[in-house]
Each structure stands twice: as structure tokens, then as C-alpha cells.
Amino acid sequence: MRGKAIACELYNDNFQNFSRYQIPHKAQLVIADIPYNIGVNAYGSSPEWYIGGDQRNGQSGKAGKAFFNTDVNFNIAEYFHFCNRLLKKEPKEPGKAPCMIVFCAFQQMQTVIEYAGRYGFRHYAPLVFVKNYSAQVLKANMRIVGATEYALLLYRDKLPKFCNDGKMVFNWFVWERDSEVPKIHPNQKPIKLLRRLIQVFTEPGDTVIDPCAGSGTTLRAAYELGRNSYGFEISREFCRRAREEMLAGTSPRQAVAEPGQQSLFGFAGE
């Protein structure tokens, strides 16, 4: 792709401070895995709960621990308030409306729906992601273990922009492990899955924002699809690794900037 560079920027900051970065475009899609009410069970669905990922070795230092402070004090009301400002306004014409995707636990769905409604996102659709594996080590003795993830598609009044050539999209998606990218965050979402979601709800040139960017997979997926992407990550370590391992020079699509424009990957907020 030649011409105007596709923006891909990760800020080591809280999304509440987004105005200081002067993001040039509001988002067509805000997508995030919010660290809401995870608390000390943060590693409960990860093999890292045990030493070497093996229950026989005993619990690791991550057993019964949170990822960081926001797992306990994340303010979901503030999240929706700021996301409402990050998203585009409701357009007059149909078929152009923005939307949000919030990854959450099944038990959290009703709470997310209620808070979203308070901030104008009155409509929703549940999404289910199906795996062919399970990492629920705390349920290792059960015959049935969780092999699904959940999210909510949220929108205001008009139906979101839908870019699937008029074809239906089911409310379930296949969740396949990434095999060619580094594992940075315990709750890292597969790039292939994120690409699919971004393709359905945005077009090339649209803007995607991840307020809780973690490993940066959303930003990478959006960039590879020709969407502008911006992310916020408060953890210095996750942000550093995302920059160095997930984003820096790894995209197979090299946009060429016009003279005077930004480079491919802009990082700020230190």
C-alpha cells in the first residue's frame, strides 16, 4: 500500500487520558478485553497457575494473584463513559454506525449490558468463541471444562456498519491459537479471530481503538487490514513487550508514508 501511512500507535497510559494524544479520528470500532472484576483469579484459566503448567508440580507464584491493580479497581462506569467519547457519533445515514465489542466472562454479561445501557449503548448481541482446547486448570478434575470465550457486541440505536458482502454472520466464531506470534499476555486474543471481527465491522481506512491493549494483538490485526489503530496499556511491561515483540516491524503489509507524515508505528506516553 502506498500513499498515506496507516497509523498504529500504542500509548503507555490510561485510556481516560486519551485527549492528550490528539487521536485524529474517532473510532468506528472500540474493542477490548476489560480487566473487570477478575481479582485474584486472574490466572484461573491459565496453565501458569501451576509450576511449568503442570498440576503435579504444585502452584506457581501466580496462583491466587491479580495481573495488576486494575483487576480489582477497574471502574466499568468510567470505561463506558470514555468509550462513548472515543467512538464516532451516531450518523444520520443507515449502515454506518459504530459499535463496541467487549470481551467478558459469561457471568459478567448482564452487568456489562446494564452499564452499557446507562451510557447510550442500548442494544447488544452476545458473541461466543469456540475452542478445541481448555486451559481451565482449576477445573482439571471435572469431566466438563470450559472451552468457550464470550463477548458482547454493543451499539447505540442504528445497526452497526456491517461489511460482509450481504452474507450472514453467525454469533459464534472459531477460536484458534496463534502459532506465529509471541505469547505476551495471559489473556491474549488470537490475531486471526481479531482480524475476522475487524473485517466484519469496519472498512479499510476506518479507525479501531483498544482501550486495554495488553499484548497489542488488536492493533496488529487492524494495521494488517489497513485500519488505523490506537491502543492504551497502563502496564509498562506489557506495553514494552507489545512494542518490541508484537508491533515493531512485524506486519507483512508495509505502508509507505508521504513526506512529512508519521512513520509506520508511533509510540508515545512514556
PDB file of C-alpha atoms in Angstrom:
ATOM      1  CA  MET A   1       0.000   0.000   0.000  1.00  0.00           C
ATOM      2  CA  ARG A   2       1.437   3.376  -0.975  1.00  0.00           C
ATOM      3  CA  GLY A   3       0.387   6.861  -0.072  1.00  0.00           C
ATOM      4  CA  LYS A   4      -0.939   7.836   3.316  1.00  0.00           C
ATOM      5  CA  ALA A   5       0.523   5.761   6.155  1.00  0.00           C
ATOM      6  CA  ILE A   6      -1.764   3.599   8.256  1.00  0.00           C
ATOM      7  CA  ALA A   7      -1.449   4.709  11.880  1.00  0.00           C
ATOM      8  CA  CYS A   8      -0.638   2.139  14.562  1.00  0.00           C
ATOM      9  CA  GLU A   9       0.032   3.758  17.922  1.00  0.00           C
ATOM     10  CA  LEU A  10       0.295   2.325  21.420  1.00  0.00           C
ATOM     11  CA  TYR A  11       0.262   4.644  24.430  1.00  0.00           C
ATOM     12  CA  ASN A  12       1.619   3.631  27.833  1.00  0.00           C
ATOM     13  CA  ASP A  13      -1.217   5.350  29.637  1.00  0.00           C
ATOM     14  CA  ASN A  14      -4.785   5.022  30.878  1.00  0.00           C
ATOM     15  CA  PHE A  15      -7.442   5.368  28.175  1.00  0.00           C
ATOM     16  CA  GLN A  16      -9.030   8.091  30.302  1.00  0.00           C
ATOM     17  CA  ASN A  17      -6.176  10.349  29.203  1.00  0.00           C
ATOM     18  CA  PHE A  18      -6.892   9.874  25.505  1.00  0.00           C
ATOM     19  CA  SER A  19      -7.458  13.582  24.834  1.00  0.00           C
ATOM     20  CA  ARG A  20      -3.804  14.421  25.449  1.00  0.00           C
ATOM     21  CA  TYR A  21      -2.764  12.342  22.411  1.00  0.00           C
ATOM     22  CA  GLN A  22      -4.987  14.121  19.895  1.00  0.00           C
ATOM     23  CA  ILE A  23      -6.079  10.993  18.051  1.00  0.00           C
ATOM     24  CA  PRO A  24      -7.114  12.373  14.643  1.00  0.00           C
ATOM     25  CA  HIS A  25     -10.158  10.160  14.095  1.00  0.00           C
ATOM     26  CA  LYS A  26     -12.908   8.801  16.308  1.00  0.00           C
ATOM     27  CA  ALA A  27     -13.294   5.032  16.288  1.00  0.00           C
ATOM     28  CA  GLN A  28     -15.610   3.019  14.083  1.00  0.00           C
ATOM     29  CA  LEU A  29     -14.932   0.105  16.425  1.00  0.00           C
ATOM     30  CA  VAL A  30     -13.786   0.007  20.046  1.00  0.00           C
ATOM     31  CA  ILE A  31     -12.739  -3.494  21.026  1.00  0.00           C
ATOM     32  CA  ALA A  32     -11.245  -4.598  24.335  1.00  0.00           C
ATOM     33  CA  ASP A  33     -10.960  -7.300  26.945  1.00  0.00           C
ATOM     34  CA  ILE A  34     -11.725  -5.303  30.074  1.00  0.00           C
ATOM     35  CA  PRO A  35      -9.968  -6.311  33.319  1.00  0.00           C
ATOM     36  CA  TYR A  36     -13.222  -6.040  35.230  1.00  0.00           C
ATOM     37  CA  ASN A  37     -13.697  -7.984  38.461  1.00  0.00           C
ATOM     38  CA  ILE A  38     -11.014 -10.598  37.718  1.00  0.00           C
ATOM     39  CA  GLY A  39      -9.193 -10.091  41.012  1.00  0.00           C
ATOM     40  CA  VAL A  40      -7.107 -12.911  42.464  1.00  0.00           C
ATOM     41  CA  ASN A  41      -8.380 -15.435  39.934  1.00  0.00           C
ATOM     42  CA  ALA A  42      -6.628 -13.707  37.050  1.00  0.00           C
ATOM     43  CA  TYR A  43      -4.629 -16.851  36.214  1.00  0.00           C
ATOM     44  CA  GLY A  44      -7.510 -19.198  36.967  1.00  0.00           C
ATOM     45  CA  SER A  45      -7.914 -20.215  33.329  1.00  0.00           C
ATOM     46  CA  SER A  46      -4.198 -20.325  32.579  1.00  0.00           C
ATOM     47  CA  PRO A  47      -1.720 -23.204  32.982  1.00  0.00           C
ATOM     48  CA  GLU A  48       0.591 -20.634  34.589  1.00  0.00           C
ATOM     49  CA  TRP A  49      -1.344 -21.244  37.829  1.00  0.00           C
ATOM     50  CA  TYR A  50       0.943 -24.282  38.218  1.00  0.00           C
ATOM     51  CA  ILE A  51       4.722 -24.535  38.007  1.00  0.00           C
ATOM     52  CA  GLY A  52       5.609 -25.417  34.447  1.00  0.00           C
ATOM     53  CA  GLY A  53       1.907 -25.575  33.641  1.00  0.00           C
ATOM     54  CA  ASP A  54       1.690 -29.000  35.321  1.00  0.00           C
ATOM     55  CA  GLN A  55      -0.637 -29.559  38.289  1.00  0.00           C
ATOM     56  CA  ARG A  56       1.734 -32.229  39.644  1.00  0.00           C
ATOM     57  CA  ASN A  57       4.412 -29.580  40.214  1.00  0.00           C
ATOM     58  CA  GLY A  58       2.254 -27.566  42.582  1.00  0.00           C
ATOM     59  CA  GLN A  59       1.086 -23.967  42.409  1.00  0.00           C
ATOM     60  CA  SER A  60       3.282 -21.242  40.979  1.00  0.00           C
ATOM     61  CA  GLY A  61       3.775 -17.749  42.321  1.00  0.00           C
ATOM     62  CA  LYS A  62       0.918 -16.595  40.102  1.00  0.00           C
ATOM     63  CA  ALA A  63      -1.693 -18.756  41.835  1.00  0.00           C
ATOM     64  CA  GLY A  64      -4.277 -16.576  43.560  1.00  0.00           C
ATOM     65  CA  LYS A  65      -2.772 -13.369  42.160  1.00  0.00           C
ATOM     66  CA  ALA A  66      -4.113 -10.486  40.103  1.00  0.00           C
ATOM     67  CA  PHE A  67      -2.443  -9.245  36.923  1.00  0.00           C
ATOM     68  CA  PHE A  68      -2.275  -5.703  38.305  1.00  0.00           C
ATOM     69  CA  ASN A  69      -4.328  -3.213  40.332  1.00  0.00           C
ATOM     70  CA  THR A  70      -6.989  -2.578  37.702  1.00  0.00           C
ATOM     71  CA  ASP A  71      -8.140  -6.177  38.039  1.00  0.00           C
ATOM     72  CA  VAL A  72      -9.546  -5.110  41.396  1.00  0.00           C
ATOM     73  CA  ASN A  73     -10.448  -1.439  40.996  1.00  0.00           C
ATOM     74  CA  PHE A  74     -11.329  -1.175  37.287  1.00  0.00           C
ATOM     75  CA  ASN A  75     -14.224   1.295  37.016  1.00  0.00           C
ATOM     76  CA  ILE A  76     -16.620  -0.078  34.422  1.00  0.00           C
ATOM     77  CA  ALA A  77     -18.800   3.045  34.504  1.00  0.00           C
ATOM     78  CA  GLU A  78     -15.831   5.238  33.585  1.00  0.00           C
ATOM     79  CA  TYR A  79     -14.898   2.765  30.876  1.00  0.00           C
ATOM     80  CA  PHE A  80     -18.210   3.187  29.068  1.00  0.00           C
ATOM     81  CA  HIS A  81     -18.199   6.946  29.618  1.00  0.00           C
ATOM     82  CA  PHE A  82     -14.857   7.337  27.878  1.00  0.00           C
ATOM     83  CA  CYS A  83     -15.587   4.772  25.173  1.00  0.00           C
ATOM     84  CA  ASN A  84     -18.704   6.741  24.330  1.00  0.00           C
ATOM     85  CA  ARG A  85     -16.405   9.692  23.665  1.00  0.00           C
ATOM     86  CA  LEU A  86     -13.861   7.619  21.729  1.00  0.00           C
ATOM     87  CA  LEU A  87     -16.483   6.311  19.295  1.00  0.00           C
ATOM     88  CA  LYS A  88     -17.892   8.203  16.345  1.00  0.00           C
ATOM     89  CA  LYS A  89     -21.207   9.920  16.844  1.00  0.00           C
ATOM     90  CA  GLU A  90     -24.326   8.209  15.596  1.00  0.00           C
ATOM     91  CA  PRO A  91     -24.536   9.003  11.854  1.00  0.00           C
ATOM     92  CA  LYS A  92     -27.714  10.131  10.106  1.00  0.00           C
ATOM     93  CA  GLU A  93     -27.425   7.586   7.311  1.00  0.00           C
ATOM     94  CA  PRO A  94     -28.068   3.871   7.966  1.00  0.00           C
ATOM     95  CA  GLY A  95     -25.364   1.230   7.750  1.00  0.00           C
ATOM     96  CA  LYS A  96     -22.564   3.452   9.046  1.00  0.00           C
ATOM     97  CA  ALA A  97     -22.972   3.343  12.833  1.00  0.00           C
ATOM     98  CA  PRO A  98     -20.010   2.496  15.081  1.00  0.00           C
ATOM     99  CA  CYS A  99     -20.034  -0.234  17.710  1.00  0.00           C
ATOM    100  CA  MET A 100     -18.135  -1.771  20.603  1.00  0.00           C
ATOM    101  CA  ILE A 101     -17.024  -5.323  21.332  1.00  0.00           C
ATOM    102  CA  VAL A 102     -16.362  -6.143  24.981  1.00  0.00           C
ATOM    103  CA  PHE A 103     -14.815  -9.486  25.883  1.00  0.00           C
ATOM    104  CA  CYS A 104     -16.078 -10.614  29.285  1.00  0.00           C
ATOM    105  CA  ALA A 105     -16.902 -13.676  31.340  1.00  0.00           C
ATOM    106  CA  PHE A 106     -20.310 -15.246  30.831  1.00  0.00           C
ATOM    107  CA  GLN A 107     -21.261 -14.295  34.402  1.00  0.00           C
ATOM    108  CA  GLN A 108     -20.382 -10.657  33.703  1.00  0.00           C
ATOM    109  CA  MET A 109     -22.590 -10.224  30.652  1.00  0.00           C
ATOM    110  CA  GLN A 110     -25.632  -8.863  32.451  1.00  0.00           C
ATOM    111  CA  THR A 111     -23.557  -6.338  34.378  1.00  0.00           C
ATOM    112  CA  VAL A 112     -21.856  -5.165  31.170  1.00  0.00           C
ATOM    113  CA  ILE A 113     -25.241  -4.855  29.446  1.00  0.00           C
ATOM    114  CA  GLU A 114     -26.620  -2.749  32.301  1.00  0.00           C
ATOM    115  CA  TYR A 115     -23.672  -0.343  32.423  1.00  0.00           C
ATOM    116  CA  ALA A 116     -23.542  -0.071  28.638  1.00  0.00           C
ATOM    117  CA  GLY A 117     -27.206   0.925  28.591  1.00  0.00           C
ATOM    118  CA  ARG A 118     -26.551   3.776  31.017  1.00  0.00           C
ATOM    119  CA  TYR A 119     -24.135   5.319  28.523  1.00  0.00           C
ATOM    120  CA  GLY A 120     -26.290   5.028  25.436  1.00  0.00           C
ATOM    121  CA  PHE A 121     -25.452   1.515  24.226  1.00  0.00           C
ATOM    122  CA  ARG A 122     -28.972   0.186  24.468  1.00  0.00           C
ATOM    123  CA  HIS A 123     -28.644  -2.672  22.011  1.00  0.00           C
ATOM    124  CA  TYR A 124     -26.468  -5.747  22.155  1.00  0.00           C
ATOM    125  CA  ALA A 125     -25.780  -9.177  20.709  1.00  0.00           C
ATOM    126  CA  PRO A 126     -23.893 -11.922  22.578  1.00  0.00           C
ATOM    127  CA  LEU A 127     -20.906 -13.468  20.811  1.00  0.00           C
ATOM    128  CA  VAL A 128     -19.454 -16.890  21.570  1.00  0.00           C
ATOM    129  CA  PHE A 129     -15.961 -18.106  20.659  1.00  0.00           C
ATOM    130  CA  VAL A 130     -15.419 -21.850  20.461  1.00  0.00           C
ATOM    131  CA  LYS A 131     -12.061 -23.504  21.208  1.00  0.00           C
ATOM    132  CA  ASN A 132     -10.894 -27.058  20.664  1.00  0.00           C
ATOM    133  CA  TYR A 133      -8.928 -26.970  23.929  1.00  0.00           C
ATOM    134  CA  SER A 134      -9.355 -25.843  27.543  1.00  0.00           C
ATOM    135  CA  ALA A 135      -6.870 -24.294  29.924  1.00  0.00           C
ATOM    136  CA  GLN A 136      -9.143 -24.215  32.963  1.00  0.00           C
ATOM    137  CA  VAL A 137      -6.641 -25.742  35.338  1.00  0.00           C
ATOM    138  CA  LEU A 138      -8.796 -25.034  38.380  1.00  0.00           C
ATOM    139  CA  LYS A 139     -11.407 -27.389  36.953  1.00  0.00           C
ATOM    140  CA  ALA A 140      -8.948 -30.075  35.935  1.00  0.00           C
ATOM    141  CA  ASN A 141     -10.815 -32.758  37.880  1.00  0.00           C
ATOM    142  CA  MET A 142     -14.117 -32.052  36.142  1.00  0.00           C
ATOM    143  CA  ARG A 143     -15.360 -34.075  33.194  1.00  0.00           C
ATOM    144  CA  ILE A 144     -16.700 -30.903  31.545  1.00  0.00           C
ATOM    145  CA  VAL A 145     -14.455 -27.862  31.378  1.00  0.00           C
ATOM    146  CA  GLY A 146     -14.931 -24.510  29.715  1.00  0.00           C
ATOM    147  CA  ALA A 147     -13.772 -24.274  26.107  1.00  0.00           C
ATOM    148  CA  THR A 148     -15.552 -21.063  25.148  1.00  0.00           C
ATOM    149  CA  GLU A 149     -14.979 -17.338  25.473  1.00  0.00           C
ATOM    150  CA  TYR A 150     -17.650 -14.656  25.393  1.00  0.00           C
ATOM    151  CA  ALA A 151     -18.129 -11.072  24.271  1.00  0.00           C
ATOM    152  CA  LEU A 152     -20.895  -8.549  23.726  1.00  0.00           C
ATOM    153  CA  LEU A 153     -21.453  -6.507  20.593  1.00  0.00           C
ATOM    154  CA  LEU A 154     -22.844  -3.165  21.804  1.00  0.00           C
ATOM    155  CA  TYR A 155     -24.340  -0.315  19.808  1.00  0.00           C
ATOM    156  CA  ARG A 156     -26.488   2.754  20.360  1.00  0.00           C
ATOM    157  CA  ASP A 157     -29.577   2.987  18.132  1.00  0.00           C
ATOM    158  CA  LYS A 158     -28.757   2.274  14.491  1.00  0.00           C
ATOM    159  CA  LEU A 159     -27.384  -1.089  13.455  1.00  0.00           C
ATOM    160  CA  PRO A 160     -23.577  -1.079  13.134  1.00  0.00           C
ATOM    161  CA  LYS A 161     -21.719  -0.907   9.865  1.00  0.00           C
ATOM    162  CA  PHE A 162     -21.721  -4.460   8.538  1.00  0.00           C
ATOM    163  CA  CYS A 163     -19.075  -5.369   5.975  1.00  0.00           C
ATOM    164  CA  ASN A 164     -19.707  -8.944   4.954  1.00  0.00           C
ATOM    165  CA  ASP A 165     -20.928  -8.589   1.353  1.00  0.00           C
ATOM    166  CA  GLY A 166     -24.529  -9.069   2.428  1.00  0.00           C
ATOM    167  CA  LYS A 167     -23.835 -12.503   3.906  1.00  0.00           C
ATOM    168  CA  MET A 168     -24.939 -13.703   7.319  1.00  0.00           C
ATOM    169  CA  VAL A 169     -22.511 -13.928  10.204  1.00  0.00           C
ATOM    170  CA  PHE A 170     -23.256 -16.401  12.969  1.00  0.00           C
ATOM    171  CA  ASN A 171     -22.957 -15.308  16.595  1.00  0.00           C
ATOM    172  CA  TRP A 172     -20.204 -17.870  17.201  1.00  0.00           C
ATOM    173  CA  PHE A 173     -16.639 -17.844  15.919  1.00  0.00           C
ATOM    174  CA  VAL A 174     -13.825 -20.372  15.897  1.00  0.00           C
ATOM    175  CA  TRP A 175     -11.042 -19.539  18.354  1.00  0.00           C
ATOM    176  CA  GLU A 176      -7.700 -20.829  17.073  1.00  0.00           C
ATOM    177  CA  ARG A 177      -4.436 -20.430  18.921  1.00  0.00           C
ATOM    178  CA  ASP A 178      -1.821 -18.152  17.390  1.00  0.00           C
ATOM    179  CA  SER A 179       1.210 -20.098  16.221  1.00  0.00           C
ATOM    180  CA  GLU A 180       3.400 -17.373  14.743  1.00  0.00           C
ATOM    181  CA  VAL A 181       3.274 -14.563  17.300  1.00  0.00           C
ATOM    182  CA  PRO A 182       4.753 -14.300  20.812  1.00  0.00           C
ATOM    183  CA  LYS A 183       2.693 -15.000  23.903  1.00  0.00           C
ATOM    184  CA  ILE A 184       2.832 -11.752  25.868  1.00  0.00           C
ATOM    185  CA  HIS A 185      -0.360 -11.517  27.933  1.00  0.00           C
ATOM    186  CA  PRO A 186      -2.140 -14.373  29.772  1.00  0.00           C
ATOM    187  CA  ASN A 187      -5.459 -13.319  28.214  1.00  0.00           C
ATOM    188  CA  GLN A 188      -4.071 -12.622  24.744  1.00  0.00           C
ATOM    189  CA  LYS A 189      -6.621 -12.841  21.944  1.00  0.00           C
ATOM    190  CA  PRO A 190      -5.703 -14.583  18.667  1.00  0.00           C
ATOM    191  CA  ILE A 191      -4.883 -12.283  15.779  1.00  0.00           C
ATOM    192  CA  LYS A 192      -6.874 -14.385  13.311  1.00  0.00           C
ATOM    193  CA  LEU A 193     -10.003 -14.004  15.432  1.00  0.00           C
ATOM    194  CA  LEU A 194      -9.490 -10.255  15.842  1.00  0.00           C
ATOM    195  CA  ARG A 195      -8.988  -9.882  12.101  1.00  0.00           C
ATOM    196  CA  ARG A 196     -12.347 -11.523  11.496  1.00  0.00           C
ATOM    197  CA  LEU A 197     -14.175  -9.214  13.919  1.00  0.00           C
ATOM    198  CA  ILE A 198     -12.468  -6.135  12.497  1.00  0.00           C
ATOM    199  CA  GLN A 199     -13.296  -7.193   8.932  1.00  0.00           C
ATOM    200  CA  VAL A 200     -16.985  -7.585   9.771  1.00  0.00           C
ATOM    201  CA  PHE A 201     -17.482  -4.202  11.461  1.00  0.00           C
ATOM    202  CA  THR A 202     -15.027  -1.862   9.722  1.00  0.00           C
ATOM    203  CA  GLU A 203     -13.685  -0.947   6.288  1.00  0.00           C
ATOM    204  CA  PRO A 204     -10.119  -0.095   5.217  1.00  0.00           C
ATOM    205  CA  GLY A 205      -9.238   3.374   6.464  1.00  0.00           C
ATOM    206  CA  ASP A 206     -11.559   3.170   9.493  1.00  0.00           C
ATOM    207  CA  THR A 207     -10.187   3.575  12.998  1.00  0.00           C
ATOM    208  CA  VAL A 208     -10.068   0.835  15.640  1.00  0.00           C
ATOM    209  CA  ILE A 209      -9.270   1.639  19.281  1.00  0.00           C
ATOM    210  CA  ASP A 210      -8.371  -0.812  22.059  1.00  0.00           C
ATOM    211  CA  PRO A 211      -8.525   0.926  25.467  1.00  0.00           C
ATOM    212  CA  CYS A 212      -6.945  -2.091  27.226  1.00  0.00           C
ATOM    213  CA  ALA A 213      -4.419  -3.123  24.594  1.00  0.00           C
ATOM    214  CA  GLY A 214      -2.408  -5.714  26.545  1.00  0.00           C
ATOM    215  CA  SER A 215      -0.242  -7.588  24.047  1.00  0.00           C
ATOM    216  CA  GLY A 216      -1.180  -5.334  21.110  1.00  0.00           C
ATOM    217  CA  THR A 217      -2.814  -8.073  19.006  1.00  0.00           C
ATOM    218  CA  THR A 218      -5.827  -5.877  18.196  1.00  0.00           C
ATOM    219  CA  LEU A 219      -3.563  -3.112  16.915  1.00  0.00           C
ATOM    220  CA  ARG A 220      -1.560  -5.520  14.803  1.00  0.00           C
ATOM    221  CA  ALA A 221      -4.658  -7.154  13.317  1.00  0.00           C
ATOM    222  CA  ALA A 222      -6.179  -3.779  12.480  1.00  0.00           C
ATOM    223  CA  TYR A 223      -2.985  -2.481  10.901  1.00  0.00           C
ATOM    224  CA  GLU A 224      -2.570  -5.563   8.734  1.00  0.00           C
ATOM    225  CA  LEU A 225      -6.108  -4.981   7.449  1.00  0.00           C
ATOM    226  CA  GLY A 226      -5.433  -1.344   6.563  1.00  0.00           C
ATOM    227  CA  ARG A 227      -7.287   0.156   9.519  1.00  0.00           C
ATOM    228  CA  ASN A 228      -5.856   2.904  11.709  1.00  0.00           C
ATOM    229  CA  SER A 229      -5.361   1.577  15.226  1.00  0.00           C
ATOM    230  CA  TYR A 230      -4.718   3.165  18.601  1.00  0.00           C
ATOM    231  CA  GLY A 231      -4.289   1.436  21.939  1.00  0.00           C
ATOM    232  CA  PHE A 232      -3.805   2.246  25.606  1.00  0.00           C
ATOM    233  CA  GLU A 233      -1.986  -0.013  28.051  1.00  0.00           C
ATOM    234  CA  ILE A 234      -1.182   1.042  31.623  1.00  0.00           C
ATOM    235  CA  SER A 235       1.254  -1.776  32.356  1.00  0.00           C
ATOM    236  CA  ARG A 236       4.744  -0.642  31.420  1.00  0.00           C
ATOM    237  CA  GLU A 237       5.942  -4.224  30.951  1.00  0.00           C
ATOM    238  CA  PHE A 238       3.063  -5.347  28.731  1.00  0.00           C
ATOM    239  CA  CYS A 239       3.421  -2.147  26.729  1.00  0.00           C
ATOM    240  CA  ARG A 240       7.159  -2.627  26.281  1.00  0.00           C
ATOM    241  CA  ARG A 241       6.776  -6.212  25.102  1.00  0.00           C
ATOM    242  CA  ALA A 242       3.892  -5.325  22.791  1.00  0.00           C
ATOM    243  CA  ARG A 243       6.032  -2.664  21.142  1.00  0.00           C
ATOM    244  CA  GLU A 244       9.136  -4.792  20.845  1.00  0.00           C
ATOM    245  CA  GLU A 245       7.642  -8.190  20.024  1.00  0.00           C
ATOM    246  CA  MET A 246       4.160  -7.717  18.564  1.00  0.00           C
ATOM    247  CA  LEU A 247       4.211  -4.408  16.704  1.00  0.00           C
ATOM    248  CA  ALA A 248       7.689  -3.245  15.773  1.00  0.00           C
ATOM    249  CA  GLY A 249       8.271  -4.140  12.140  1.00  0.00           C
ATOM    250  CA  THR A 250       6.300  -7.390  12.260  1.00  0.00           C
ATOM    251  CA  SER A 251       3.483  -6.512   9.858  1.00  0.00           C
ATOM    252  CA  PRO A 252       3.738  -8.057   6.400  1.00  0.00           C
ATOM    253  CA  ARG A 253       1.912  -5.024   4.979  1.00  0.00           C
ATOM    254  CA  GLN A 254       4.319  -2.103   4.721  1.00  0.00           C
ATOM    255  CA  ALA A 255       2.550   1.188   4.193  1.00  0.00           C
ATOM    256  CA  VAL A 256       4.752   3.921   2.741  1.00  0.00           C
ATOM    257  CA  ALA A 257       4.231   7.323   4.292  1.00  0.00           C
ATOM    258  CA  GLU A 258       4.118  10.516   2.278  1.00  0.00           C
ATOM    259  CA  PRO A 259       6.842  13.073   3.111  1.00  0.00           C
ATOM    260  CA  GLY A 260       6.207  14.716   6.458  1.00  0.00           C
ATOM    261  CA  GLN A 261       3.830  12.026   7.738  1.00  0.00           C
ATOM    262  CA  GLN A 262       4.352   9.713  10.679  1.00  0.00           C
ATOM    263  CA  SER A 263       6.351   6.522  10.497  1.00  0.00           C
ATOM    264  CA  LEU A 264       4.561   3.195  10.422  1.00  0.00           C
ATOM    265  CA  PHE A 265       4.442   2.637  14.165  1.00  0.00           C
ATOM    266  CA  GLY A 266       4.211   5.589  16.536  1.00  0.00           C
ATOM    267  CA  PHE A 267       4.690   5.010  20.269  1.00  0.00           C
ATOM    268  CA  ALA A 268       4.066   7.589  22.934  1.00  0.00           C
ATOM    269  CA  GLY A 269       3.110   8.175  26.534  1.00  0.00           C
ATOM    270  CA  GLU A 270       6.326   7.272  28.369  1.00  0.00           C
TER     271      GLU A 270
END
